[in-house]
XYZ file of C-alpha atoms in Angstrom:
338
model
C 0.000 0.000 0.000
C 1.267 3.793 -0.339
C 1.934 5.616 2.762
C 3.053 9.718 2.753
C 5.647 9.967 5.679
C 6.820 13.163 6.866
C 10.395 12.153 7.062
C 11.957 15.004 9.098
C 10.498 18.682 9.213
C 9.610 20.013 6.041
C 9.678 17.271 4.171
C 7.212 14.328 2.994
C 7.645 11.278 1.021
C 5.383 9.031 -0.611
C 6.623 5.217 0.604
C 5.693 1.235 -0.216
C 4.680 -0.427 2.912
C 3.257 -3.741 3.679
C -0.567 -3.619 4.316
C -1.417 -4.650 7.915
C -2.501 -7.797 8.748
C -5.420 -8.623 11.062
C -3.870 -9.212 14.582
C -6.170 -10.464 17.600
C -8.077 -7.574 19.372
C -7.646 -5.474 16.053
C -9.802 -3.896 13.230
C -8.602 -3.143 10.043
C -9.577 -0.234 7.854
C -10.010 1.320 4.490
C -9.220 4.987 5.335
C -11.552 7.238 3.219
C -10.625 10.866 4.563
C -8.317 11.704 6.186
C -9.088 15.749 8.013
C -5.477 17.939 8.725
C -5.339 19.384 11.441
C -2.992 21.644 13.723
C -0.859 18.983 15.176
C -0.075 17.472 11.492
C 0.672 21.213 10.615
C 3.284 21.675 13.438
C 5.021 18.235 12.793
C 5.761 19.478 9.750
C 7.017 22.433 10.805
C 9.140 20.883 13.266
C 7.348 22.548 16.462
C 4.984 20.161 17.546
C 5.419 18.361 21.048
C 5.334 14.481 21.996
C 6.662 13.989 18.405
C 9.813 12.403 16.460
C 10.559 11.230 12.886
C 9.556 9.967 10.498
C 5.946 9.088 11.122
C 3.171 8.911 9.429
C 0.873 11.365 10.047
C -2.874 11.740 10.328
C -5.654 10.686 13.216
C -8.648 12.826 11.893
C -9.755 9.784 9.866
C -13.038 7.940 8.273
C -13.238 5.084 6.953
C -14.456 1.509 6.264
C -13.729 -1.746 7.636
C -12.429 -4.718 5.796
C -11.716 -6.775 8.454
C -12.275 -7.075 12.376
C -11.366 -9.386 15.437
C -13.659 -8.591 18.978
C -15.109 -6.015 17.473
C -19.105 -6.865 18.892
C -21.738 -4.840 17.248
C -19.941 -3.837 13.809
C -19.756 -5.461 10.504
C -17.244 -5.603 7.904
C -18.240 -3.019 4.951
C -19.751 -0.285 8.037
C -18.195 3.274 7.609
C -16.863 4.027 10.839
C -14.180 6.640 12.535
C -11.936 5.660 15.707
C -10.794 7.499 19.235
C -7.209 7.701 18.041
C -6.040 7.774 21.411
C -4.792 4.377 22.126
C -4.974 3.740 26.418
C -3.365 0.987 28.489
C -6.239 0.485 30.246
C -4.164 0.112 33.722
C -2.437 3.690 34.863
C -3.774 5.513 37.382
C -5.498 7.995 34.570
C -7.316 4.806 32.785
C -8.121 3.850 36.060
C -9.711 7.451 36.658
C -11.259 7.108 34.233
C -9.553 8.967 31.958
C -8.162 7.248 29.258
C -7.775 10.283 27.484
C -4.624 11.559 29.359
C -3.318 7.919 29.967
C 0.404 7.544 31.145
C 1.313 5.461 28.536
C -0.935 7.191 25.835
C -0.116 6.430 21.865
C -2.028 8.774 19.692
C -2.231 7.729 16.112
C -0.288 10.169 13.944
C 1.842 11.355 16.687
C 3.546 8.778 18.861
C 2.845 6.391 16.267
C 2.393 6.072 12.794
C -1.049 7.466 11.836
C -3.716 6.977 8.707
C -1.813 8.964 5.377
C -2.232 5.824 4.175
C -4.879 3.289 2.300
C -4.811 0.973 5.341
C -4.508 1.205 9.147
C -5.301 -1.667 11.737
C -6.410 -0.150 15.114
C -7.427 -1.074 18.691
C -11.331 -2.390 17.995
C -12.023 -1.055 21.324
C -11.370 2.625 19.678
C -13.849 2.111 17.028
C -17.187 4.530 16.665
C -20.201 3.867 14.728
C -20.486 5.922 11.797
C -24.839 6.524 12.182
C -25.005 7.178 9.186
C -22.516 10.204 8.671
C -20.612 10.777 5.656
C -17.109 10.180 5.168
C -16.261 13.691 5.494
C -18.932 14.249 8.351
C -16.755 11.607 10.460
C -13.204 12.656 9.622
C -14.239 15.510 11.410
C -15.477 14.261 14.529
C -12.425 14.285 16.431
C -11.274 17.832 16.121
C -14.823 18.785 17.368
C -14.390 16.734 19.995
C -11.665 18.411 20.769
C -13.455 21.403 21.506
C -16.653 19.592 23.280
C -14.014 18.020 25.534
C -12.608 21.722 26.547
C -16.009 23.124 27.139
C -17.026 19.793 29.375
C -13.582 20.556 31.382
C -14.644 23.923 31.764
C -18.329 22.957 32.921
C -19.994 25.623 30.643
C -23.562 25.971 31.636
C -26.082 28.668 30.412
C -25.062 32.800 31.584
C -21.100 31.908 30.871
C -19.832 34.411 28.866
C -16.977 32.290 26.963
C -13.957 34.049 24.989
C -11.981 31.510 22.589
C -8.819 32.523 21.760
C -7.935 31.141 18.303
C -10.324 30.799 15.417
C -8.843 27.985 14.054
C -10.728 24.575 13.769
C -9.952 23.380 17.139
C -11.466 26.859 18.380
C -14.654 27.325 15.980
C -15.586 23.798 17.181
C -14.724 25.106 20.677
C -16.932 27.812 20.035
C -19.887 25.922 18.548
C -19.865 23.576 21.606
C -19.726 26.478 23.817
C -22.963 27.908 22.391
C -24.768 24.432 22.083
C -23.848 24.332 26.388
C -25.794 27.784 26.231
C -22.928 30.108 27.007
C -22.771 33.603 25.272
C -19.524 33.184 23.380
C -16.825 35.841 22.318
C -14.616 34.934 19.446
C -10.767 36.431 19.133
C -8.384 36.537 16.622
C -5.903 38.502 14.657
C -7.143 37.529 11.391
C -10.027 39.261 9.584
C -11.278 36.621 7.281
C -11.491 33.835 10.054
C -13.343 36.179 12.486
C -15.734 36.946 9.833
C -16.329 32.891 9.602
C -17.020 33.467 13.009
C -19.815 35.522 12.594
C -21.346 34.529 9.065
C -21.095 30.439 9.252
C -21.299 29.530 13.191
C -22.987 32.413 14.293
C -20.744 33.366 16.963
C -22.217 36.192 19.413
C -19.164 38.887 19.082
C -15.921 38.826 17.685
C -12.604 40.940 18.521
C -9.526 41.253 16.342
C -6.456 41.903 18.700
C -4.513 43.828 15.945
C -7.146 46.439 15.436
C -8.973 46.331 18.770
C -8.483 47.208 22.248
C -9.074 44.056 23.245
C -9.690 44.415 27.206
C -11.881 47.036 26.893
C -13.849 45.245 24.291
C -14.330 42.631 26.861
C -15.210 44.981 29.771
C -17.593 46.465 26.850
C -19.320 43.625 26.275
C -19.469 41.814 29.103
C -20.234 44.929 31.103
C -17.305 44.770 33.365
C -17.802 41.510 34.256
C -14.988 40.073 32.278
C -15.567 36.394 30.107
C -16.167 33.781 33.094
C -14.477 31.101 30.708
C -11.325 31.293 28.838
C -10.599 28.999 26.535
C -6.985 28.926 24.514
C -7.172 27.115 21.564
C -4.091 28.540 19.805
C -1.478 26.860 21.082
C 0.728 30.583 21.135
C 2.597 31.287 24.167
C 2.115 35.412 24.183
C -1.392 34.302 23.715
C -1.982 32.410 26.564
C 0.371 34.535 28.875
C -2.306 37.463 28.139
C -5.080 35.472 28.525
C -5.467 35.696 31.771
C -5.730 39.116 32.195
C -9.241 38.935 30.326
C -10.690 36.074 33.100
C -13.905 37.249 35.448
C -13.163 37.094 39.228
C -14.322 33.264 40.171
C -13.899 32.176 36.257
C -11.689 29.409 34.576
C -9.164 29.597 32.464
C -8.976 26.215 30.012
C -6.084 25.872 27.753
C -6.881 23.325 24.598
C -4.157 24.705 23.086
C -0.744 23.056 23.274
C 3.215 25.040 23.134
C 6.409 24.171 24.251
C 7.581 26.905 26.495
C 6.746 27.959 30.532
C 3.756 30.143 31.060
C 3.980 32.898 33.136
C 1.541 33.424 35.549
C 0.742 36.881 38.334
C 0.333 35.447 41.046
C -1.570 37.993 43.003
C -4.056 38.589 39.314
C -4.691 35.384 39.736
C -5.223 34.472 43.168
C -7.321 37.411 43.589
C -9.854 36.273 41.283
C -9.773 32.435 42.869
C -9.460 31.547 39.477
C -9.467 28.078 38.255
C -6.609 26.804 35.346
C -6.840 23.626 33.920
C -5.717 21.531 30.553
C -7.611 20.074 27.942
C -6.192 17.198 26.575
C -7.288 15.016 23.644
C -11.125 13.894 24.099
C -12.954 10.422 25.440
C -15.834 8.259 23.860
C -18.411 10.381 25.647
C -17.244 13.493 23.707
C -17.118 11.552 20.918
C -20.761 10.285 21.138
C -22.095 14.185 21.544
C -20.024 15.419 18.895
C -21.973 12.691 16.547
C -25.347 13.128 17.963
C -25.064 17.452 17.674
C -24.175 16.363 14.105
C -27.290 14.226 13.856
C -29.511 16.729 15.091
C -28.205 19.172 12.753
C -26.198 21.730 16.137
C -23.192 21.369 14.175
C -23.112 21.485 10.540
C -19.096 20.009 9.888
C -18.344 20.239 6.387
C -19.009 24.064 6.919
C -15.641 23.622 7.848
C -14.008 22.193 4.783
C -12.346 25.219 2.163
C -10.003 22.995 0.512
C -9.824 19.558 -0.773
C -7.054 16.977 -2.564
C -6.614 13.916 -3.646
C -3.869 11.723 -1.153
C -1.608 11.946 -4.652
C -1.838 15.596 -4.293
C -0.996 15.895 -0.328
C 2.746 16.110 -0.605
C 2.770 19.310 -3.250
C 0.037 21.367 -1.492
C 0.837 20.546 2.367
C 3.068 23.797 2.615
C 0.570 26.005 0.962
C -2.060 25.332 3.995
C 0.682 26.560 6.636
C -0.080 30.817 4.686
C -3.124 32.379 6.397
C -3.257 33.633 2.979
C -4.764 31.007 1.543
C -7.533 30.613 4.350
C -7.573 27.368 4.963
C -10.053 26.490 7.881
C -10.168 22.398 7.131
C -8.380 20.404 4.356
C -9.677 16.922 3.511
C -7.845 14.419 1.871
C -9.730 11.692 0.170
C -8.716 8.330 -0.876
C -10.110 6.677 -3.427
């Protein structure tokens, strides 16, 4: 089968490798889409955590099974996605309950080899029924899930005034789970075209663009002095997150989704004063999974709203760099494999 293998940052190749064979406790599948997100951007750029090379990248996935072993409930042929977080099952986060941040973790794409390629055999315990979503409706339930696993952390309930930092993907599903939780939700951004996404495709309640707006006393504006009682980071940007907690509400939390490499740098007395709460987001469980699908279903999140470009897998390699320029506005680019 062809793989694409990001070799060492910056560069891909398209490689020959064995297909997988069926192994006890495994599915195998027929990957379909395959969604890029953030993390496969900053593997190729060289600044993404929890990473080495070469691997094969890719966990935003859909596809079809060809064959299964303990796999109850599914049938060769279904469409399915997966929870590309692979657990042990026996830490003390499993045990918790929270596979999702396991010890031992192995997230497709990242600590291992991921789905740019026509075959992939995963955990059957990972597997999610499809329902009867598209193949591009399910390569995109992870990322959302992403975001409904934030606002869960955060325990957004109706009268939170939310500000997402980052209209990316991560943070316009962030935002759309936000508002389905019944929070008021504040989008901001420095770039013009995304924010206007914002407001024109997921209805988001205000926007701010940091470049051109004072953003604090936006916030006190609109929130009438209250400050945002949740916020969320979903841009991974150190400056960013060092500022934002200067926009949180006395007695609000602080959630960061977004992932860097450096120290954050906290005031001690800003923060204490307020009581605030800070807390990580990391990666998403079956349960977030599960809403993400049945919003979908009931027509709260519309997902291919979030796909501007799409390629062939052939065509992956020559126009991977190209998504990495705001210019070209890419919010979501699918790959499909015939």
């Amino acid at each position: 089968m062809e793989t694409l293998v990001c070799t060492t940052p910056g560069h891909f190749a398209y490689q020959q490798a064995e297909k997988p064979v069926l192994t006890p406790g495994h599915t195998i599948l027929k990957i379909k889409r395959i969604g890029i997100c953030g993390t496969d951007l900053h593997a190729f750029e060289g600044t993404q955590p929890f990473f080495n090379y070469p691997r094969i990248l890719g966990h935003e996935l859909a596809g079809e099974i060809v064959s299964l072993d303990n796999a109850p409930g599914f049938e060769i042929g279904e469409a399915v996605t997966f929870v590309p977080y692979f657990n042990c099952g026996k830490c003390v986060a499993c045990r918790a309950g929270k596979p999702n941040c396991c010890t031992n973790i192995q997230v497709s794409g990242v600590h291992i080899d991921g789905g740019m390629a026509e075959y992939i055999s995963v955990p059957s315990y990972s597997l999610v029924h499809g329902d009867g979503l598209s193949f591009d409706e399910l390569a995109l339930v992870e990322p959302l899930a992403i975001g409904a696993h934030g606002v869960r952390r955060a325990d957004i309930k109706p009268g939170d005034v939310v500000l997402v930092v980052g209209a990316g993907p991560i943070g316009l599903g962030t935002m759309e789970f936000a508002r389905i939780a019944g929070a008021t939700v504040i989008a901001l951004d420095i770039n013009d075209s995304r924010l206007a996404f914002c407001r024109g495709r997921i209805h988001v309640d205000h926007t701010i663009n940091a470049l051109t707006e004072n953003v604090t006393e936006r916030l006190h504006e609109l929130t009438k002095g209250d400050m945002p009682t949740v916020v969320i980071d979903a841009t991974g940007n150190l400056r960013a997150i060092n500022t934002g907690f200067s926009y949180l509400a006395h007695g609000g939390r602080y959630i960061l989704i977004g992932l860097q490499k450096g120290d954050i740098n906290i005031n001690h007395p800003e923060f204490h004063k307020r009581e605030a709460t800070l807390m990580s987001s990391r990666n998403a469980t079956r349960q977030d999974f599960e809403h993400v699908i049945d919003s979908m279903k009931k027509g709260l999140v519309k997902p291919t709203t979030y796909i501007t470009h799409r390629v062939q897998f052939d065509e992956v390699m020559d126009q991977f760099e190209s998504w990495l320029d705001p210019q070209n506005g890419v919010i979501k680019a699918m790959v499909a494999i015939s």
